Short mmCIF file of C-alpha atoms and ligand atoms in Angstrom, two decimals:
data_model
loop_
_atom_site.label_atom_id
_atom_site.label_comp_id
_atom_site.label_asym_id
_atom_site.label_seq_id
_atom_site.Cartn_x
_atom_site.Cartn_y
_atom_site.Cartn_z
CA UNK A 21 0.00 0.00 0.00
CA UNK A 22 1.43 3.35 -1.34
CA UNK A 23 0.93 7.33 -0.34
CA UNK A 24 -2.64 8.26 1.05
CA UNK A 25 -5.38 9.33 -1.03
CA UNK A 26 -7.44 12.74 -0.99
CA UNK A 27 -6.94 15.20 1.66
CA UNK A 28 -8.98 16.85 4.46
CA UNK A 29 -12.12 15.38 6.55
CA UNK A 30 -13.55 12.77 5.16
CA UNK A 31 -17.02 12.73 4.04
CA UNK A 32 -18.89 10.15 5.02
CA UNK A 33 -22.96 8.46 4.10
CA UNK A 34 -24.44 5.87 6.46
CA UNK A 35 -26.94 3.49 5.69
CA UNK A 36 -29.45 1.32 7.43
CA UNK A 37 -30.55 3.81 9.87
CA UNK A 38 -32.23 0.98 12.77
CA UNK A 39 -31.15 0.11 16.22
CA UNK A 40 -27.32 0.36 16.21
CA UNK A 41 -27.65 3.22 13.59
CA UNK A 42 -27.48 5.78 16.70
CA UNK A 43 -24.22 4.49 18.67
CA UNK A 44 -22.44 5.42 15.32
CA UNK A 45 -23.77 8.55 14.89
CA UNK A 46 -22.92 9.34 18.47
CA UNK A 47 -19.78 8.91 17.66
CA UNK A 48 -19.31 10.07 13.72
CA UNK A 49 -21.60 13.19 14.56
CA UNK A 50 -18.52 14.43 17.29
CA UNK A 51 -15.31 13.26 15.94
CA UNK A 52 -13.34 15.64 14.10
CA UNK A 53 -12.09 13.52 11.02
CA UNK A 54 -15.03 12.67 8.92
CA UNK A 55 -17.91 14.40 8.29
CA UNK A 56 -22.04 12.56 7.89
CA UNK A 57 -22.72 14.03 5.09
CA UNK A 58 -26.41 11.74 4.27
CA UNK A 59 -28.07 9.12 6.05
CA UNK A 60 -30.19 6.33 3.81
CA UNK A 61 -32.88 3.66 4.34
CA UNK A 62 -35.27 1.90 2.88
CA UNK A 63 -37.77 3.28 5.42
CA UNK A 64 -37.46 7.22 4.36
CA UNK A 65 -38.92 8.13 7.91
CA UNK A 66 -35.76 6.51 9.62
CA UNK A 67 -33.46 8.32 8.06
CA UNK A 68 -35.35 11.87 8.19
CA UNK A 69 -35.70 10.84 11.82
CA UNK A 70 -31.83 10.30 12.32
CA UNK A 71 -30.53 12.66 9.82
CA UNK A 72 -32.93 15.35 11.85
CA UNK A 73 -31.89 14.26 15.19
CA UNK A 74 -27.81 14.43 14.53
CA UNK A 75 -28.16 17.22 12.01
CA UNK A 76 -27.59 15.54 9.31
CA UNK A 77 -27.82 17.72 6.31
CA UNK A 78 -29.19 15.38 3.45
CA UNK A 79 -31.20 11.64 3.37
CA UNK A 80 -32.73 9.82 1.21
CA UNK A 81 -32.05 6.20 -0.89
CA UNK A 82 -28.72 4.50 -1.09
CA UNK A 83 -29.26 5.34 -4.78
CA UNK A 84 -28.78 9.25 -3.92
CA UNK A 85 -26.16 8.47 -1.64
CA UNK A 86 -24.52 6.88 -3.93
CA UNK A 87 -24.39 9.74 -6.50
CA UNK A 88 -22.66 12.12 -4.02
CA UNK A 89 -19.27 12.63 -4.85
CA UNK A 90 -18.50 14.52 -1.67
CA UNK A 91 -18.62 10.66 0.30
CA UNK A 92 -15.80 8.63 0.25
CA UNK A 93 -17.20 6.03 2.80
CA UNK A 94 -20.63 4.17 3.06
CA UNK A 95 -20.97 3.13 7.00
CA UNK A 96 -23.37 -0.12 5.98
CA UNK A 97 -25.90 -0.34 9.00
CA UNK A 98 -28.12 -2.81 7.11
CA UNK A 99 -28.91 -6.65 7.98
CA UNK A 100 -26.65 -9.37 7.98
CA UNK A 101 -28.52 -10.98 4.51
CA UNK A 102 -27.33 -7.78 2.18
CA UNK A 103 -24.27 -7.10 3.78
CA UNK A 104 -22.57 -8.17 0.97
CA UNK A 105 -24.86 -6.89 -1.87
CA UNK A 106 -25.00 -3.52 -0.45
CA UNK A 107 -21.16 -3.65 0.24
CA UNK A 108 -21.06 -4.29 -3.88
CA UNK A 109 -22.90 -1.96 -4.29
CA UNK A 110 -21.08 0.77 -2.80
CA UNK A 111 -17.83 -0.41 -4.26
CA UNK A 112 -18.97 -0.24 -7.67
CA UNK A 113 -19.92 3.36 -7.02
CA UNK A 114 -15.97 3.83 -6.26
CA UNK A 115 -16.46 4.33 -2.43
CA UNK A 116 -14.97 2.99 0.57
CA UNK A 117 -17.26 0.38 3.19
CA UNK A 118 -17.22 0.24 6.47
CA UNK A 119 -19.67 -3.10 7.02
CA UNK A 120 -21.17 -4.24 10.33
CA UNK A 121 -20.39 -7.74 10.86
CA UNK A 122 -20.59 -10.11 9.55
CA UNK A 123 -19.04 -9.31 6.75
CA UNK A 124 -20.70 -11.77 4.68
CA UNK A 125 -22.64 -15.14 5.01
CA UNK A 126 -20.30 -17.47 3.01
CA UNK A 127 -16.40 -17.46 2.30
CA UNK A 128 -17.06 -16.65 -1.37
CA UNK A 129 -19.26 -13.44 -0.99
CA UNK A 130 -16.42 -12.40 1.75
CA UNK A 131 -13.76 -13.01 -1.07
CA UNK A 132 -15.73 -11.42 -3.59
CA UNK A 133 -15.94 -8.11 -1.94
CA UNK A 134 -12.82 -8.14 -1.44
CA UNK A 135 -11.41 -8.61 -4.61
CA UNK A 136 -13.91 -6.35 -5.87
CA UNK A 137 -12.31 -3.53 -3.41
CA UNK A 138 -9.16 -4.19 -4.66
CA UNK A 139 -10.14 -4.06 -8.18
CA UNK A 140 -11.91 -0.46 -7.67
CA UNK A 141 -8.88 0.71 -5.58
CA UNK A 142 -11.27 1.29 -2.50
CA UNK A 143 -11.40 -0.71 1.13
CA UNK A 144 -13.44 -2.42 2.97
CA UNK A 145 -13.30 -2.29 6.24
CA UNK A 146 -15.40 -4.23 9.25
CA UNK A 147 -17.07 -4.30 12.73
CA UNK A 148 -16.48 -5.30 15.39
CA UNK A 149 -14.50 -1.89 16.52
CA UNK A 150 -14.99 -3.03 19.79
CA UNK A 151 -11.52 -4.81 19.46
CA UNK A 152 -10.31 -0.96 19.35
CA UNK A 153 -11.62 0.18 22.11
CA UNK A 154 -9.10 0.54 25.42
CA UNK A 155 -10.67 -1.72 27.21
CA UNK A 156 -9.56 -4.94 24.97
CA UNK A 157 -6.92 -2.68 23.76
CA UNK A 158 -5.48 -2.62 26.93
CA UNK A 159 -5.37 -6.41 27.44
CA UNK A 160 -3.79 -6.99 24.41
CA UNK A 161 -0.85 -4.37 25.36
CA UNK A 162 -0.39 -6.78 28.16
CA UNK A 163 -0.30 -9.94 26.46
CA UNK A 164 1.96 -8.33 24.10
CA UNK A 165 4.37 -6.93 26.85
CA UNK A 166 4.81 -11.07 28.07
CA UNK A 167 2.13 -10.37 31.13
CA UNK A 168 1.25 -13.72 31.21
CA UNK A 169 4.24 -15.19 29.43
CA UNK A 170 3.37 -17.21 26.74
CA UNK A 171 -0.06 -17.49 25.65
CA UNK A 172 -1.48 -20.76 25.35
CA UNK A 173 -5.54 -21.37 25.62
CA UNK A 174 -8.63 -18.97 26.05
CA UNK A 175 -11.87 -19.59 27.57
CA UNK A 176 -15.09 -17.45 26.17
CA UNK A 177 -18.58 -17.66 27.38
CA UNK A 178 -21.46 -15.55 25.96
CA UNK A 179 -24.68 -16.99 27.57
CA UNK A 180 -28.03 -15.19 27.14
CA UNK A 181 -31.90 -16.06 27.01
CA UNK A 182 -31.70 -14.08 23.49
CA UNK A 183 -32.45 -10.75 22.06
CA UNK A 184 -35.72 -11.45 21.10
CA UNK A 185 -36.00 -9.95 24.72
CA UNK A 186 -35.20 -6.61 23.98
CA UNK A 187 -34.79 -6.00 20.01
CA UNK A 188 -37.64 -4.87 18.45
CA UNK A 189 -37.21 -6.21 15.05
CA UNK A 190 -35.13 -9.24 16.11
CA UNK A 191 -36.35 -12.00 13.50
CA UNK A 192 -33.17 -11.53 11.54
CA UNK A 193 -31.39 -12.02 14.78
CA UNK A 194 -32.63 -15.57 14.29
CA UNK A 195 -31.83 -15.94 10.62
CA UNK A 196 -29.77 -17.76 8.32
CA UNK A 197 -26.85 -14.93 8.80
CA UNK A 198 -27.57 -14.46 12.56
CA UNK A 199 -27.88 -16.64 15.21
CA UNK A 200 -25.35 -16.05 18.61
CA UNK A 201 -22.53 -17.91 15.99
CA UNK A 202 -22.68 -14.84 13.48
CA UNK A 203 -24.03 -12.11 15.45
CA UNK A 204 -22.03 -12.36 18.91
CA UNK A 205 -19.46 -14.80 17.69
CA UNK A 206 -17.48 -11.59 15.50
CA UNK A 207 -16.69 -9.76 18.84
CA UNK A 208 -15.13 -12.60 20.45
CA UNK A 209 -13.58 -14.64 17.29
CA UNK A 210 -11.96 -11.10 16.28
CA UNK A 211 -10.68 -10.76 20.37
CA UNK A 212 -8.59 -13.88 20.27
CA UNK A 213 -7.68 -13.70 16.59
CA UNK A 214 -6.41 -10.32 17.91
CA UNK A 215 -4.89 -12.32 20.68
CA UNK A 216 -3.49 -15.23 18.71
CA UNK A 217 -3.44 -14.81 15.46
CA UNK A 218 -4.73 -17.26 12.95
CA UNK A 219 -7.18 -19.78 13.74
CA UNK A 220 -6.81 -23.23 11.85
CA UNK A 221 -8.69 -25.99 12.50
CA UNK A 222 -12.37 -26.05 14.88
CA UNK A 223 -14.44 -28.61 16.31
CA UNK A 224 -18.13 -27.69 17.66
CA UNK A 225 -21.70 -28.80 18.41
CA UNK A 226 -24.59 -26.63 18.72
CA UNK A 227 -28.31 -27.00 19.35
CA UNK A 228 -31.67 -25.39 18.84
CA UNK A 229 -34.00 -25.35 22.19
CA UNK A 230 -37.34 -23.67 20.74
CA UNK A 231 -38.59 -23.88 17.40
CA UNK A 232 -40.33 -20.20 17.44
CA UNK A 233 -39.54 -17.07 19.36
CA UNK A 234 -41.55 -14.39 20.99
CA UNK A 235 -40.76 -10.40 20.49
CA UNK A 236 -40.81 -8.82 23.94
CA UNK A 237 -40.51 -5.30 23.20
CA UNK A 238 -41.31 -2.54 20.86
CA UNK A 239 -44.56 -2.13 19.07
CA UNK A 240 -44.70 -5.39 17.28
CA UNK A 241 -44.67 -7.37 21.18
CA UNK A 242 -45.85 -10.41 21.49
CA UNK A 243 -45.41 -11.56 17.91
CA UNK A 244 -44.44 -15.29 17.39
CA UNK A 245 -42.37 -15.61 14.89
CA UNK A 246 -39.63 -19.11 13.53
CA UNK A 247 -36.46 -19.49 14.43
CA UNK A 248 -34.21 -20.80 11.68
CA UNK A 249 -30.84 -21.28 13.14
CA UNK A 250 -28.83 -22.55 15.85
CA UNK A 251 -28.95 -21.06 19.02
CA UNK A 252 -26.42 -22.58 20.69
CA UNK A 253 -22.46 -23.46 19.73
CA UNK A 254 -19.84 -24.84 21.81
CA UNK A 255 -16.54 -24.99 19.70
CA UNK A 256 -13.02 -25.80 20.26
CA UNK A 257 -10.38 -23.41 18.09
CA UNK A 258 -6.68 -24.32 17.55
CA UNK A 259 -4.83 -21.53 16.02
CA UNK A 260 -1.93 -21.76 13.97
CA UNK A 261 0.42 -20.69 16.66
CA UNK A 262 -0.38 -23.41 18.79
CA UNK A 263 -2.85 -22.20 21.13
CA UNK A 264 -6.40 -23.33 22.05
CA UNK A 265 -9.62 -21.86 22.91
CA UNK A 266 -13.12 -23.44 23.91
CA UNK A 267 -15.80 -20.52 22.81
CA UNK A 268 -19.74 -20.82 23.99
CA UNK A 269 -22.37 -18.62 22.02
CA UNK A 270 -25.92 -19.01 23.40
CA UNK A 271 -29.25 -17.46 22.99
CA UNK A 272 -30.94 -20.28 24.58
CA UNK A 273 -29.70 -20.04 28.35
CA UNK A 274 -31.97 -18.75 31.20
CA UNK A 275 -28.89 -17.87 33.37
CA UNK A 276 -27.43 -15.07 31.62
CA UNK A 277 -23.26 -15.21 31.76
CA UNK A 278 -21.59 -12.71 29.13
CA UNK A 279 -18.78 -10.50 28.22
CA UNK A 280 -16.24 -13.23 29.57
CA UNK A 281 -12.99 -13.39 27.79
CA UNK A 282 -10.30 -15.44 30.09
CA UNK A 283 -6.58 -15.80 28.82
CA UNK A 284 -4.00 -18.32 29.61
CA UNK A 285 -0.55 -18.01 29.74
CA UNK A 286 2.72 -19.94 30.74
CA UNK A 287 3.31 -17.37 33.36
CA UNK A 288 -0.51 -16.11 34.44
CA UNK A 289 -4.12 -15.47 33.20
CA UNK A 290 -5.58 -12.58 32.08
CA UNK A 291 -9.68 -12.41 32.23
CA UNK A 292 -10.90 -9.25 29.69
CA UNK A 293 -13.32 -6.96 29.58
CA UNK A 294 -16.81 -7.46 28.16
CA UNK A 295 -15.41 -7.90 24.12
CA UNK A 296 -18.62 -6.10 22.80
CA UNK A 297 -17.52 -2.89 24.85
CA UNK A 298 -15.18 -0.54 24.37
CA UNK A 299 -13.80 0.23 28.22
CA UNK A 300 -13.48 -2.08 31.38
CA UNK A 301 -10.32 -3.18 33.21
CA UNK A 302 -8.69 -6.36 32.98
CA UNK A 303 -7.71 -8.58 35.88
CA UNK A 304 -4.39 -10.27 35.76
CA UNK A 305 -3.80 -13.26 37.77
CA UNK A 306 0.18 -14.97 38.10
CA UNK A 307 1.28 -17.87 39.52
CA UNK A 308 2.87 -17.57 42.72
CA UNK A 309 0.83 -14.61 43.68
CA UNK A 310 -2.20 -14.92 45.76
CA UNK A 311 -4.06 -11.65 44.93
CA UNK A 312 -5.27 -10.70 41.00
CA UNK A 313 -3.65 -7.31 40.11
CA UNK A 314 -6.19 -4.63 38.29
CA UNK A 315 -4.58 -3.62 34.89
CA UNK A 316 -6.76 0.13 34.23
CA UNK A 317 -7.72 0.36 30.80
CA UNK A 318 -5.52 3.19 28.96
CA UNK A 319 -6.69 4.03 25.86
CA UNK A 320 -9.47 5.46 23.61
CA UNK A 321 -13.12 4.73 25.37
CA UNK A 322 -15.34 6.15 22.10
CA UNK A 323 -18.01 3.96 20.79
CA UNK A 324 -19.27 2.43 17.50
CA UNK A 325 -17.59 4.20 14.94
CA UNK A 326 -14.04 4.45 16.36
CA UNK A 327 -12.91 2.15 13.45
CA UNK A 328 -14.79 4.17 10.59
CA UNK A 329 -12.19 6.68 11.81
CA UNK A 330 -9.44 4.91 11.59
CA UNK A 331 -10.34 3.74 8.46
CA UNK A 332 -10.42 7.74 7.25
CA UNK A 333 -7.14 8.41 8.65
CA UNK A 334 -5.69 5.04 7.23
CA UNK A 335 -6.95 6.05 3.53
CA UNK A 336 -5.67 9.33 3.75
CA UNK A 337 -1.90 8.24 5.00
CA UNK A 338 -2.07 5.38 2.58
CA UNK A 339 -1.21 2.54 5.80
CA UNK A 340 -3.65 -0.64 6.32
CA UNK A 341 -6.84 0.22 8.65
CA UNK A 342 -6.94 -1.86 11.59
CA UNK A 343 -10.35 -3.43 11.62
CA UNK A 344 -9.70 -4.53 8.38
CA UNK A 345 -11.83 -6.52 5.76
CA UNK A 346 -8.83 -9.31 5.61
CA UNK A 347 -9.22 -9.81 9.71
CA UNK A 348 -13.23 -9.85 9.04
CA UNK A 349 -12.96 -12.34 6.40
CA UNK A 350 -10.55 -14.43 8.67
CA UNK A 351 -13.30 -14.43 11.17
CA UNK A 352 -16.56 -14.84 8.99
CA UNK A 353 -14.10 -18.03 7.56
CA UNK A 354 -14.17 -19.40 11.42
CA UNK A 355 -17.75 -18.96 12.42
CA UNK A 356 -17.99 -21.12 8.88
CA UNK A 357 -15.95 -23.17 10.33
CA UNK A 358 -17.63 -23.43 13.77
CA UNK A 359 -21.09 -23.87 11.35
CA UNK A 360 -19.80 -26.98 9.76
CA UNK A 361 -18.48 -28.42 12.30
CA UNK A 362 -21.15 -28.58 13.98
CA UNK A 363 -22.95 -29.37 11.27
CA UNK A 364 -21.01 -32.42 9.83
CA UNK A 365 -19.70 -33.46 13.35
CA UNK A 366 -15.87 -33.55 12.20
CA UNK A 367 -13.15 -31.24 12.50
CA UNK A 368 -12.60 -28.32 9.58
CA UNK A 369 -10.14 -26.49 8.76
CA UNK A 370 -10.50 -22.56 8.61
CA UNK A 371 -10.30 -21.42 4.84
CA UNK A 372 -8.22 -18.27 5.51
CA UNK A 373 -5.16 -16.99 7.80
CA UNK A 374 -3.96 -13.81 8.21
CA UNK A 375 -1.42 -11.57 9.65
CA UNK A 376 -1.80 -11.34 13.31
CA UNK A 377 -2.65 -7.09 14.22
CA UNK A 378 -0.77 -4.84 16.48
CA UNK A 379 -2.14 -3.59 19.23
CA UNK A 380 -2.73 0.10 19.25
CA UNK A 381 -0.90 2.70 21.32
CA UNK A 382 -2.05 4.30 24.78
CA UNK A 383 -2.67 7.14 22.81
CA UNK A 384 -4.96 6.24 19.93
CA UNK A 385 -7.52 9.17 19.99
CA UNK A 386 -10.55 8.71 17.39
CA UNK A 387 -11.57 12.52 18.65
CA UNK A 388 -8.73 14.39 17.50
CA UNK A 389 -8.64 16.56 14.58
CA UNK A 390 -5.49 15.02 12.15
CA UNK A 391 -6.53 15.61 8.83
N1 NAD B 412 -28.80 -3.71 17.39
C1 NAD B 412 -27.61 -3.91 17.95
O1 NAD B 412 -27.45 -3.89 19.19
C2 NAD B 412 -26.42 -4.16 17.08
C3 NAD B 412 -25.17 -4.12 17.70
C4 NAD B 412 -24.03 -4.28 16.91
C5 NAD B 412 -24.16 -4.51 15.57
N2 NAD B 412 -25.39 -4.60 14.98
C6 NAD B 412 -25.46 -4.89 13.55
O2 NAD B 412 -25.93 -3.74 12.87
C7 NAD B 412 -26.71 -4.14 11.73
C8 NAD B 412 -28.07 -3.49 11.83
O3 NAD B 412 -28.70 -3.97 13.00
P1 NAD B 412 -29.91 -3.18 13.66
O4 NAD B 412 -30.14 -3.81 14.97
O5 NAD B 412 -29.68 -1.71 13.56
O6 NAD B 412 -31.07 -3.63 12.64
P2 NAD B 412 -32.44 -2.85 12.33
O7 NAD B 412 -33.35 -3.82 11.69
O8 NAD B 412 -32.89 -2.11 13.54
O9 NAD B 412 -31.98 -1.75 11.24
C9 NAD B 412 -31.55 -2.09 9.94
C10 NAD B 412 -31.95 -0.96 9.01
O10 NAD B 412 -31.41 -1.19 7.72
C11 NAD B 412 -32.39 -0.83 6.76
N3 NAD B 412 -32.09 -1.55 5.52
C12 NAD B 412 -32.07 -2.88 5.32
N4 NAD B 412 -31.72 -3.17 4.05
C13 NAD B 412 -31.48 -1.99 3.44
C14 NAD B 412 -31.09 -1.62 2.12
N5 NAD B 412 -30.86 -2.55 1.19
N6 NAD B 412 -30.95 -0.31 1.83
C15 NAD B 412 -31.19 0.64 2.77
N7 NAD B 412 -31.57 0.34 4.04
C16 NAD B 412 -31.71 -0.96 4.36
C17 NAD B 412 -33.71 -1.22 7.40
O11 NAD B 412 -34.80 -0.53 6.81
C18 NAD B 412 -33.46 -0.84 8.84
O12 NAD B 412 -33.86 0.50 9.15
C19 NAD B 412 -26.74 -5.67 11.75
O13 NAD B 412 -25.73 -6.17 10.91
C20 NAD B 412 -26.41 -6.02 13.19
O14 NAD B 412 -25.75 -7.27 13.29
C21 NAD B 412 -26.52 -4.40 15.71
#
C-alpha cells in the first residue's frame, strides 16, 4: 500500500438507519475527522428521523447516496442478509465500506468483496471496533508486553436467554446470517484472533432449544415468529500458533453469563473486559501470587464508529486500517468453520489466515482533529 489518497475530513454516508444506527452517529456526529454528510434507508422516515436528530444535512435512498461525490465512505448499518450486496454496491460506485459484521454469510461473498475492493482501488473495512476500544486494547498491550508469558488457551462464554428480549425487530437475529454464531461470535472470534493470530482448524456442536420465538418489546410485542438457526455453539479453536480456545455462544440459556474473555498463559491469566464494549479493566492473575492485580484500561473509550475513523485516517496516510476486511474475512471463515463443524460433526479447517494485528498505542484518539 502506497501514499494516502485525498486530503482533508472525510465525508462520510451511512446506511441502514435501525437500532445500532445511533451508537455510530454518536460517535461520527462528534469526531473531528469525517464528516455525515447523508443518512439512507429503505424506510425514508428513519433516516429523516436520524438525519434530523444528529443534524444531518441530506437523506434519502442509497441510490442518492450513492451519486454524491462529496462521500468517500458508506458506514453499511443494514442486515446481515445484504451485507454483501449492499457492500457491492457501494464499491462499484468507487467508495470505501465500512460493514457491520458479519461481513458476509459465506467465504465466497467475503472473497468477492474483497477482490472487488481491490479491483476499484477502495477498502473495505469491518465491525467489530470493539476490538479498538481501550478496554480490549489494553489487554492486548499486556499480552503483548509477556504479562502472562506465553499465551497458550482462552476460555469465552457468551450466555443469554436471546435478544428477542429486547430488540424490536429481532427476526433476523434468528436468521440464516444471525444466530449467537454470526451475530455475537465476531466480537469474540476477532478478540482472540487479535490475541493469537490465525485460527486453523475447529471442532463444535450446537443446538436449537425452541422452534419459534416471541418479540418482547417494541410495538410489534408479542409476535411469534420461527427461528431458523442454531442457538447454541460450543466450539473448540486451535490456532496456527499453537494455542487453544473453547468458545460458547448461546441465545438459549436462562442464566445469563456474558462479556467473559479469560486468557491463559505460561506465566498467568488474564480475564478481559466485556469484548462487545469498548472500556473495562482487565484482571491479571500470576502464579505464585495470591491476589489478581487490576490492569486500568488506557486508551481510547469512544463507541461504535471508532474504526470508521481509523479507516479515514488510514486512507488518507495510505497505511492498512486496523479493523480490516482481511481480519473480518478471517473471522466470517471461522464462524464457517464453527457452522460446519457442527454441522457435519468432524473437525474443519479454517479457509483463511492472516497476519496477526498490532495492538494500538495508549494514545490512539478517534476525537482528534489530524486531517
Ligand atoms: N442492534 C444492535 O445492538 C447491534 C449491535 C451491533 C451490531 N449490529 C449490527 O448492525 C446491523 C443493523 O442492525 P440493527 O439492529 O440496527 O437492525 P435494524 O433492523 O434495527 O436496522 C436495519 C436498518 O437497515 C435498513 N435496511 C435494510 N436493508 C437496506 C437496504 N438494502 N438499503 C437501505 N436500508 C436498508 C432497514 O430498513 C433498517 O432500518 C446488523 O448487521 C447487526 O448485526 C446491531
Amino acid at each position: 500500500m502506497s501514499g494516502g489518497i485525498g486530503s482533508g475530513v472525510v465525508g462520510v454516508g451511512l446506511v441502514g438507519a435501525g437500532n445500532i444506527s445511533g451508537q455510530y452517529l454518536d460517535t461520527l456526529s462528534q469526531v473531528k475527522d469525517v464528516e455525515l454528510r447523508f443518512i439512507a434507508d429503505l424506510i425514508p422516515e428513519r433516516a429523516e428521523g436520524q438525519a434530523t436528530k444528529y443534524g444531518v444535512a441530506a437523506h434519502g435512498t442509497l441510490e442518492q447516496l450513492l451519486e454524491r461525490d462529496d462521500i468517500e465512505i458508506v458506514v453499511n448499518l443494514t442486515l446481515p442478509a445484504v451485507h454483501a450486496e449492499v457492500g457491492r454496491q457501494i464499491i462499484a460506485a468507487g467508495k470505501n465500506v465500512w460493514s457491520e459484521k458479519p461481513l458476509a454469510l459465506e467465504h465466497d461473498q467475503g472473497a468477492d468483496l474483497l477482490a472487488a475492493a481491490d479491483a476499484a482501488g477502495v477498502r473495505v473495512a469491518c465491525a467489530p471496533d470493539t476490538v479498538l476500544g481501550g478496554g480490549i486494547q489494553s489487554a492486548l498491550r499486556a499480552i503483548a508486553a509477556g504479562k502472562i508469558g506465553t499465551p497458550l488457551t482462552a476460555t469465552t462464554l457468551f450466555h443469554v436467554p436471546g435478544p428477542n428480549s429486547w430488540h424490536p425487530d429481532p427476526e433476523f437475529l434468528f436468521a440464516y446470517g444471525a444466530g449467537p454464531l454470526f451475530d455475537i461470535g465476531p466480537y469474540y472470534v476477532t478478540t482472540l484472533v487479535h490475541a493469537f493470530g490465525s485460527a486453523s482448524k475447529v471442532a463444535a456442536v450446537s443446538s436449537t432449544s425452541h422452534q419459534t420465538r416471541e418479540i418482547g418489546s417494541g410495538p410489534r410485542a408479542g409476535t411469534v415468529f420461527p427461528v431458523e438457526v442454531p442457538t447454541h455453539h460450543a466450539a473448540l479453536i486451535s490456532f496456527e500458533a499453537g494455542q487453544s480456545a473453547q468458545t460458547t455462544l448461546s441465545f438459549q440459556n436462562a442464566l445469563p453469563r456474558n462479556g467473559f474473555v479469560e486468557i491463559s498463559g505460561t506465566e498467568g491469566t488474564i480475564v478481559l473486559p466485556d469484548p462487545n464494549l469498548f472500556d473495562g479493566d482487565s484482571t491479571l492473575w500470576t502464579f505464585g501470587k495470591e491476589e489478581p492485580e487490576t490492569l486500568t484500561a488506557k486508551g481510547s473509550f469512544w463507541g461504535r464508529g471508532t474504526g470508521v475513523v481509523d479507516l479515514a485516517r488510514s486512507i488518507r496516510a495510505g497505511v492498512p486500517e486496523r479493523a480490516s476486511g482481511a481480519v473480518a474475512a478471517h473471522v466470517l471463515d471461522v464462524l464457517l468453520a464453527i457452522r460446519g463443524a457442527a454441522e457435519s460433526g468432524t473437525v474443519v479447517d479454517v479457509a483463511s489466515s492472516i497476519t496477526k494485528p498490532e495492538a494500538l498505542p495508549e494514545d490512539f484518539d478517534p476525537a482528534a482533529a489530524t486531517l
